[in-house]
PDB file of C-alpha atoms in Angstrom:
ATOM      1  CA  MET A   1       0.154   0.107   0.218  1.00  0.00           C
ATOM      2  CA  GLU A   2       1.517   3.330  -1.011  1.00  0.00           C
ATOM      3  CA  SER A   3       1.894   5.787   1.834  1.00  0.00           C
ATOM      4  CA  ILE A   4      -0.034   8.900   2.442  1.00  0.00           C
ATOM      5  CA  ARG A   5       1.576  12.094   2.524  1.00  0.00           C
ATOM      6  CA  TYR A   6       1.017  14.617   5.724  1.00  0.00           C
ATOM      7  CA  LEU A   7       2.147  18.031   5.401  1.00  0.00           C
ATOM      8  CA  ALA A   8       2.643  20.036   8.195  1.00  0.00           C
ATOM      9  CA  LEU A   9       3.222  23.610   7.958  1.00  0.00           C
ATOM     10  CA  GLY A  10       3.931  26.466  10.426  1.00  0.00           C
ATOM     11  CA  ASP A  11       6.278  27.688  13.005  1.00  0.00           C
ATOM     12  CA  SER A  12       7.883  26.790  16.430  1.00  0.00           C
ATOM     13  CA  TYR A  13       4.786  24.853  17.310  1.00  0.00           C
ATOM     14  CA  THR A  14       4.655  22.615  14.421  1.00  0.00           C
ATOM     15  CA  ILE A  15       8.530  21.894  14.505  1.00  0.00           C
ATOM     16  CA  GLY A  16       8.190  21.261  18.263  1.00  0.00           C
ATOM     17  CA  THR A  17      11.055  24.253  19.110  1.00  0.00           C
ATOM     18  CA  GLY A  18      12.191  23.140  23.032  1.00  0.00           C
ATOM     19  CA  LEU A  19      11.547  19.905  22.458  1.00  0.00           C
ATOM     20  CA  GLU A  20      14.577  17.143  22.917  1.00  0.00           C
ATOM     21  CA  ASP A  21      13.312  15.167  19.845  1.00  0.00           C
ATOM     22  CA  GLU A  22      11.444  16.260  17.026  1.00  0.00           C
ATOM     23  CA  ALA A  23       9.350  12.869  17.085  1.00  0.00           C
ATOM     24  CA  GLN A  24       7.719  14.811  20.085  1.00  0.00           C
ATOM     25  CA  ASN A  25       5.614  17.305  18.231  1.00  0.00           C
ATOM     26  CA  PHE A  26       2.314  17.214  17.792  1.00  0.00           C
ATOM     27  CA  PRO A  27       2.570  16.295  13.837  1.00  0.00           C
ATOM     28  CA  SER A  28       5.213  13.670  14.320  1.00  0.00           C
ATOM     29  CA  LEU A  29       2.642  12.289  17.438  1.00  0.00           C
ATOM     30  CA  LEU A  30      -0.441  12.660  14.847  1.00  0.00           C
ATOM     31  CA  ALA A  31       1.415  10.587  11.916  1.00  0.00           C
ATOM     32  CA  GLY A  32       2.480   7.965  14.114  1.00  0.00           C
ATOM     33  CA  ARG A  33      -0.739   7.172  15.914  1.00  0.00           C
ATOM     34  CA  LEU A  34      -2.448   7.378  11.895  1.00  0.00           C
ATOM     35  CA  LYS A  35       0.040   4.891  11.015  1.00  0.00           C
ATOM     36  CA  ASP A  36      -1.077   2.956  14.010  1.00  0.00           C
ATOM     37  CA  GLU A  37      -4.534   3.304  13.760  1.00  0.00           C
ATOM     38  CA  THR A  38      -5.031   2.467   9.905  1.00  0.00           C
ATOM     39  CA  GLY A  39      -2.058   0.308   8.945  1.00  0.00           C
ATOM     40  CA  ILE A  40      -0.954   2.920   6.092  1.00  0.00           C
ATOM     41  CA  ASP A  41       2.523   4.253   6.241  1.00  0.00           C
ATOM     42  CA  VAL A  42       2.109   7.905   6.445  1.00  0.00           C
ATOM     43  CA  ALA A  43       5.352  10.142   5.002  1.00  0.00           C
ATOM     44  CA  LEU A  44       5.499  13.157   6.951  1.00  0.00           C
ATOM     45  CA  VAL A  45       6.661  16.320   5.469  1.00  0.00           C
ATOM     46  CA  ASN A  46       7.233  18.905   8.632  1.00  0.00           C
ATOM     47  CA  LEU A  47       8.174  22.525   7.220  1.00  0.00           C
ATOM     48  CA  GLY A  48       7.602  24.078  10.321  1.00  0.00           C
ATOM     49  CA  VAL A  49      10.378  26.581  10.998  1.00  0.00           C
ATOM     50  CA  ASN A  50      11.343  28.643  14.480  1.00  0.00           C
ATOM     51  CA  GLY A  51      10.390  32.455  14.404  1.00  0.00           C
ATOM     52  CA  TYR A  52       8.260  32.000  11.183  1.00  0.00           C
ATOM     53  CA  THR A  53       5.433  34.399  10.419  1.00  0.00           C
ATOM     54  CA  THR A  54       2.842  34.385   7.475  1.00  0.00           C
ATOM     55  CA  THR A  55       5.019  36.153   5.343  1.00  0.00           C
ATOM     56  CA  ASP A  56       7.682  33.744   6.264  1.00  0.00           C
ATOM     57  CA  LEU A  57       5.243  30.537   5.310  1.00  0.00           C
ATOM     58  CA  ILE A  58       3.887  32.322   1.887  1.00  0.00           C
ATOM     59  CA  ARG A  59       7.914  32.457   0.916  1.00  0.00           C
ATOM     60  CA  GLU A  60       9.398  29.712   1.879  1.00  0.00           C
ATOM     61  CA  GLU A  61       6.559  26.963   2.842  1.00  0.00           C
ATOM     62  CA  LEU A  62       3.868  27.579  -0.083  1.00  0.00           C
ATOM     63  CA  PRO A  63       5.922  26.938  -3.149  1.00  0.00           C
ATOM     64  CA  VAL A  64       6.652  23.379  -1.128  1.00  0.00           C
ATOM     65  CA  VAL A  65       2.800  22.723  -0.828  1.00  0.00           C
ATOM     66  CA  ARG A  66       2.094  23.235  -4.579  1.00  0.00           C
ATOM     67  CA  ASN A  67       4.181  20.544  -5.608  1.00  0.00           C
ATOM     68  CA  ALA A  68       4.139  18.067  -2.665  1.00  0.00           C
ATOM     69  CA  ARG A  69       0.579  16.705  -3.523  1.00  0.00           C
ATOM     70  CA  PRO A  70      -0.226  15.845  -0.117  1.00  0.00           C
ATOM     71  CA  ASP A  71      -3.170  14.001   1.475  1.00  0.00           C
ATOM     72  CA  LEU A  72      -3.329  15.914   4.617  1.00  0.00           C
ATOM     73  CA  VAL A  73      -2.214  19.262   5.861  1.00  0.00           C
ATOM     74  CA  THR A  74      -2.169  20.796   9.061  1.00  0.00           C
ATOM     75  CA  ILE A  75      -1.724  24.559   9.314  1.00  0.00           C
ATOM     76  CA  LEU A  76      -0.662  26.804  12.564  1.00  0.00           C
ATOM     77  CA  ILE A  77       0.887  30.182  12.103  1.00  0.00           C
ATOM     78  CA  GLY A  78       0.632  33.333  13.752  1.00  0.00           C
ATOM     79  CA  ALA A  79       2.218  33.622  17.163  1.00  0.00           C
ATOM     80  CA  ASN A  80       5.617  35.456  15.512  1.00  0.00           C
ATOM     81  CA  ASP A  81       2.959  37.937  13.767  1.00  0.00           C
ATOM     82  CA  VAL A  82       1.295  38.553  17.031  1.00  0.00           C
ATOM     83  CA  VAL A  83       4.693  39.150  18.526  1.00  0.00           C
ATOM     84  CA  GLN A  84       5.970  41.115  15.499  1.00  0.00           C
ATOM     85  CA  GLY A  85       3.094  43.559  15.895  1.00  0.00           C
ATOM     86  CA  SER A  86       0.916  42.715  12.745  1.00  0.00           C
ATOM     87  CA  ASP A  87      -2.094  44.436  12.396  1.00  0.00           C
ATOM     88  CA  GLU A  88      -4.963  42.143  12.052  1.00  0.00           C
ATOM     89  CA  ALA A  89      -5.925  43.171   8.414  1.00  0.00           C
ATOM     90  CA  THR A  90      -2.483  42.437   7.414  1.00  0.00           C
ATOM     91  CA  TYR A  91      -2.609  39.084   9.216  1.00  0.00           C
ATOM     92  CA  ARG A  92      -6.271  38.168   7.819  1.00  0.00           C
ATOM     93  CA  ALA A  93      -4.734  39.123   3.952  1.00  0.00           C
ATOM     94  CA  ARG A  94      -1.454  36.672   4.594  1.00  0.00           C
ATOM     95  CA  LEU A  95      -3.556  33.962   6.351  1.00  0.00           C
ATOM     96  CA  THR A  96      -6.090  33.997   3.266  1.00  0.00           C
ATOM     97  CA  GLN A  97      -3.122  33.647   1.342  1.00  0.00           C
ATOM     98  CA  ILE A  98      -2.010  30.762   2.618  1.00  0.00           C
ATOM     99  CA  TYR A  99      -5.483  28.808   2.884  1.00  0.00           C
ATOM    100  CA  ASP A 100      -6.433  30.171  -0.910  1.00  0.00           C
ATOM    101  CA  ALA A 101      -2.940  28.153  -2.067  1.00  0.00           C
ATOM    102  CA  VAL A 102      -3.940  25.118   0.186  1.00  0.00           C
ATOM    103  CA  LYS A 103      -7.270  25.101  -0.971  1.00  0.00           C
ATOM    104  CA  GLU A 104      -6.373  24.667  -4.504  1.00  0.00           C
ATOM    105  CA  LEU A 105      -5.017  21.232  -3.860  1.00  0.00           C
ATOM    106  CA  GLY A 106      -8.255  20.074  -4.169  1.00  0.00           C
ATOM    107  CA  LEU A 107      -8.204  18.281  -0.590  1.00  0.00           C
ATOM    108  CA  PRO A 108     -11.559  17.107   0.635  1.00  0.00           C
ATOM    109  CA  ALA A 109     -12.337  19.777   3.944  1.00  0.00           C
ATOM    110  CA  ASP A 110     -11.679  17.201   6.644  1.00  0.00           C
ATOM    111  CA  ARG A 111      -8.494  16.551   5.027  1.00  0.00           C
ATOM    112  CA  VAL A 112      -7.259  20.114   6.024  1.00  0.00           C
ATOM    113  CA  LEU A 113      -6.684  21.061   9.486  1.00  0.00           C
ATOM    114  CA  ALA A 114      -6.616  25.152  10.557  1.00  0.00           C
ATOM    115  CA  VAL A 115      -4.880  24.796  14.007  1.00  0.00           C
ATOM    116  CA  SER A 116      -5.129  27.848  16.571  1.00  0.00           C
ATOM    117  CA  ILE A 117      -2.527  29.653  17.935  1.00  0.00           C
ATOM    118  CA  PRO A 118      -1.616  28.283  21.525  1.00  0.00           C
ATOM    119  CA  ASP A 119      -1.749  31.134  24.300  1.00  0.00           C
ATOM    120  CA  PHE A 120       1.719  32.123  25.376  1.00  0.00           C
ATOM    121  CA  SER A 121       0.724  35.425  26.879  1.00  0.00           C
ATOM    122  CA  PRO A 122       1.336  34.047  31.111  1.00  0.00           C
ATOM    123  CA  LEU A 123       4.485  32.555  30.412  1.00  0.00           C
ATOM    124  CA  PRO A 124       7.880  33.423  31.747  1.00  0.00           C
ATOM    125  CA  GLY A 125       9.644  33.705  27.948  1.00  0.00           C
ATOM    126  CA  ALA A 126       6.413  35.591  26.682  1.00  0.00           C
ATOM    127  CA  ALA A 127       7.335  38.501  28.939  1.00  0.00           C
ATOM    128  CA  PRO A 128       9.933  40.589  26.808  1.00  0.00           C
ATOM    129  CA  PHE A 129       6.773  40.806  23.971  1.00  0.00           C
ATOM    130  CA  GLY A 130       4.182  42.614  25.855  1.00  0.00           C
ATOM    131  CA  SER A 131       1.721  42.403  28.677  1.00  0.00           C
ATOM    132  CA  ALA A 132      -0.317  39.197  29.049  1.00  0.00           C
ATOM    133  CA  ASP A 133      -3.366  40.958  28.881  1.00  0.00           C
ATOM    134  CA  HIS A 134      -2.358  42.532  25.794  1.00  0.00           C
ATOM    135  CA  LEU A 135      -1.174  39.273  24.275  1.00  0.00           C
ATOM    136  CA  ARG A 136      -3.744  37.428  25.400  1.00  0.00           C
ATOM    137  CA  ALA A 137      -6.311  39.842  23.616  1.00  0.00           C
ATOM    138  CA  ARG A 138      -3.948  39.389  20.348  1.00  0.00           C
ATOM    139  CA  VAL A 139      -3.834  35.646  20.050  1.00  0.00           C
ATOM    140  CA  ASP A 140      -7.948  35.441  20.511  1.00  0.00           C
ATOM    141  CA  ALA A 141      -8.601  38.257  17.618  1.00  0.00           C
ATOM    142  CA  PHE A 142      -6.012  36.459  15.268  1.00  0.00           C
ATOM    143  CA  ASN A 143      -7.714  32.890  16.406  1.00  0.00           C
ATOM    144  CA  GLU A 144     -10.997  34.581  15.248  1.00  0.00           C
ATOM    145  CA  ILE A 145      -9.246  35.858  12.004  1.00  0.00           C
ATOM    146  CA  ALA A 146      -8.307  31.691  11.431  1.00  0.00           C
ATOM    147  CA  ARG A 147     -11.378  30.652  12.572  1.00  0.00           C
ATOM    148  CA  SER A 148     -13.583  32.565  10.269  1.00  0.00           C
ATOM    149  CA  GLU A 149     -10.916  32.326   7.406  1.00  0.00           C
ATOM    150  CA  ALA A 150     -10.865  28.327   7.951  1.00  0.00           C
ATOM    151  CA  ALA A 151     -14.807  28.121   7.842  1.00  0.00           C
ATOM    152  CA  ALA A 152     -15.209  30.258   4.355  1.00  0.00           C
ATOM    153  CA  HIS A 153     -12.367  27.788   3.108  1.00  0.00           C
ATOM    154  CA  GLY A 154     -14.409  25.047   3.871  1.00  0.00           C
ATOM    155  CA  PHE A 155     -11.318  23.630   6.227  1.00  0.00           C
ATOM    156  CA  THR A 156     -11.626  21.688  10.193  1.00  0.00           C
ATOM    157  CA  TYR A 157     -10.855  24.210  12.820  1.00  0.00           C
ATOM    158  CA  ALA A 158      -8.960  22.785  15.256  1.00  0.00           C
ATOM    159  CA  ASP A 159      -8.863  24.883  18.811  1.00  0.00           C
ATOM    160  CA  ILE A 160      -6.236  23.692  21.022  1.00  0.00           C
ATOM    161  CA  THR A 161      -5.610  27.106  22.659  1.00  0.00           C
ATOM    162  CA  ALA A 162      -7.668  26.130  25.722  1.00  0.00           C
ATOM    163  CA  ILE A 163      -5.330  23.369  26.164  1.00  0.00           C
ATOM    164  CA  SER A 164      -2.572  25.887  26.451  1.00  0.00           C
ATOM    165  CA  ARG A 165      -4.453  27.781  29.023  1.00  0.00           C
ATOM    166  CA  GLN A 166      -4.638  24.671  31.248  1.00  0.00           C
ATOM    167  CA  GLY A 167      -1.588  25.794  33.338  1.00  0.00           C
ATOM    168  CA  ASN A 168       1.291  23.604  34.255  1.00  0.00           C
ATOM    169  CA  HIS A 169       0.677  19.840  34.289  1.00  0.00           C
ATOM    170  CA  GLY A 170       4.151  18.758  35.330  1.00  0.00           C
ATOM    171  CA  THR A 171       7.781  19.162  34.429  1.00  0.00           C
ATOM    172  CA  ASP A 172       7.340  18.282  30.697  1.00  0.00           C
ATOM    173  CA  TRP A 173       4.162  20.278  30.077  1.00  0.00           C
ATOM    174  CA  LEU A 174       6.440  23.564  29.433  1.00  0.00           C
ATOM    175  CA  ALA A 175       9.908  23.516  27.224  1.00  0.00           C
ATOM    176  CA  SER A 176      12.794  24.709  29.509  1.00  0.00           C
ATOM    177  CA  ASP A 177      12.957  27.991  27.663  1.00  0.00           C
ATOM    178  CA  GLY A 178       9.608  28.720  29.636  1.00  0.00           C
ATOM    179  CA  LEU A 179       8.027  29.818  26.462  1.00  0.00           C
ATOM    180  CA  HIS A 180       7.298  26.728  24.131  1.00  0.00           C
ATOM    181  CA  PRO A 181       5.075  23.524  24.845  1.00  0.00           C
ATOM    182  CA  GLY A 182       6.738  20.621  26.283  1.00  0.00           C
ATOM    183  CA  PRO A 183       6.267  16.476  25.613  1.00  0.00           C
ATOM    184  CA  ALA A 184       3.083  16.213  27.445  1.00  0.00           C
ATOM    185  CA  GLN A 185       1.735  19.458  25.936  1.00  0.00           C
ATOM    186  CA  HIS A 186       2.045  18.422  22.463  1.00  0.00           C
ATOM    187  CA  ARG A 187       0.434  15.104  23.347  1.00  0.00           C
ATOM    188  CA  ALA A 188      -2.520  16.590  24.480  1.00  0.00           C
ATOM    189  CA  TYR A 189      -2.782  18.820  21.296  1.00  0.00           C
ATOM    190  CA  ALA A 190      -2.189  15.626  19.441  1.00  0.00           C
ATOM    191  CA  GLN A 191      -4.937  13.953  21.097  1.00  0.00           C
ATOM    192  CA  HIS A 192      -7.284  16.831  20.640  1.00  0.00           C
ATOM    193  CA  LEU A 193      -6.137  17.163  16.665  1.00  0.00           C
ATOM    194  CA  TRP A 194      -7.293  13.209  16.580  1.00  0.00           C
ATOM    195  CA  GLU A 195     -10.708  13.517  18.399  1.00  0.00           C
ATOM    196  CA  GLY A 196     -11.797  16.889  17.338  1.00  0.00           C
ATOM    197  CA  ALA A 197     -10.722  16.327  13.714  1.00  0.00           C
ATOM    198  CA  LYS A 198     -12.035  12.262  13.696  1.00  0.00           C
ATOM    199  CA  LEU A 199      -8.723  11.494  11.833  1.00  0.00           C
ATOM    200  CA  ASP A 200      -9.752   8.064  12.525  1.00  0.00           C
ATOM    201  CA  ARG A 201     -12.647   8.066  10.478  1.00  0.00           C
ATOM    202  CA  LEU A 202     -11.038   9.540   7.031  1.00  0.00           C
ATOM    203  CA  ASN A 203     -10.867   7.417   4.373  1.00  0.00           C
ATOM    204  CA  LEU A 204      -6.925   8.501   3.745  1.00  0.00           C
ATOM    205  CA  ARG A 205      -6.117   4.982   1.413  1.00  0.00           C
ATOM    206  CA  ARG A 206      -5.197   5.957  -2.145  1.00  0.00           C
ATOM    207  CA  GLY A 207      -6.799   4.944  -5.232  1.00  0.00           C
TER     208      GLY A 207
END
C-alpha cells in the first residue's frame, strides 16, 4: 500500500522548538497514530521553522505545498505575527493567501486542519513581547480570524488554545525555555486534533 503524505505547515509550534526530539512534536505524534490506527504508512513532511511568520510561510513553505501533493495538511501560524506587531488586516490577508494556496490542492475539507495559536501570554518567556493581557487579546483576535477564514475555505478548525491555557501539568508540560510547549502539551495537542478532526474516520487510502 502506498503511503499517504502529511504536510505540516507552521512555525515553532509545528516543528517543536524546545523539545529534545522532534518526534515529540504534534505532527509526528499524529503521523505515528495514523499509521498505528490505520495500518497505512504515513510520510510526514514538517516544514515548520522557529520564528516564522505568515510572510515567511508564504515565501518558504508555499512553494513546497504546490509540489508536495499531500493527502493531509495542518496549518498553525500566527504567533510570531502577534509578537512582531502585525495588524489584524495584514494577518487576515496573508492567512487568506496561505489558505487559498492549500485550497487549490483540491483536498476534501476534512483533510485540512487549521490549528489555533496557543496562548503563550502568561508564560515567563513571553514577557519581552508585551503584557499578558495585551498578548492574550491579540492571540484571541488572530484566532478568530483563523476560525472565520477556515470556515470560509471549508477547512476543519482545531482549537488547541484552551489546552495551552490549562496551566502547568508537570515538568514536561513546558519546554525548558519557559515559552514553548513541552512533550506533554504536544501529546495533548495531538490527542485533541485526533479526536476533534475524527482522523480515525478519514478515508485516507489512495485510489
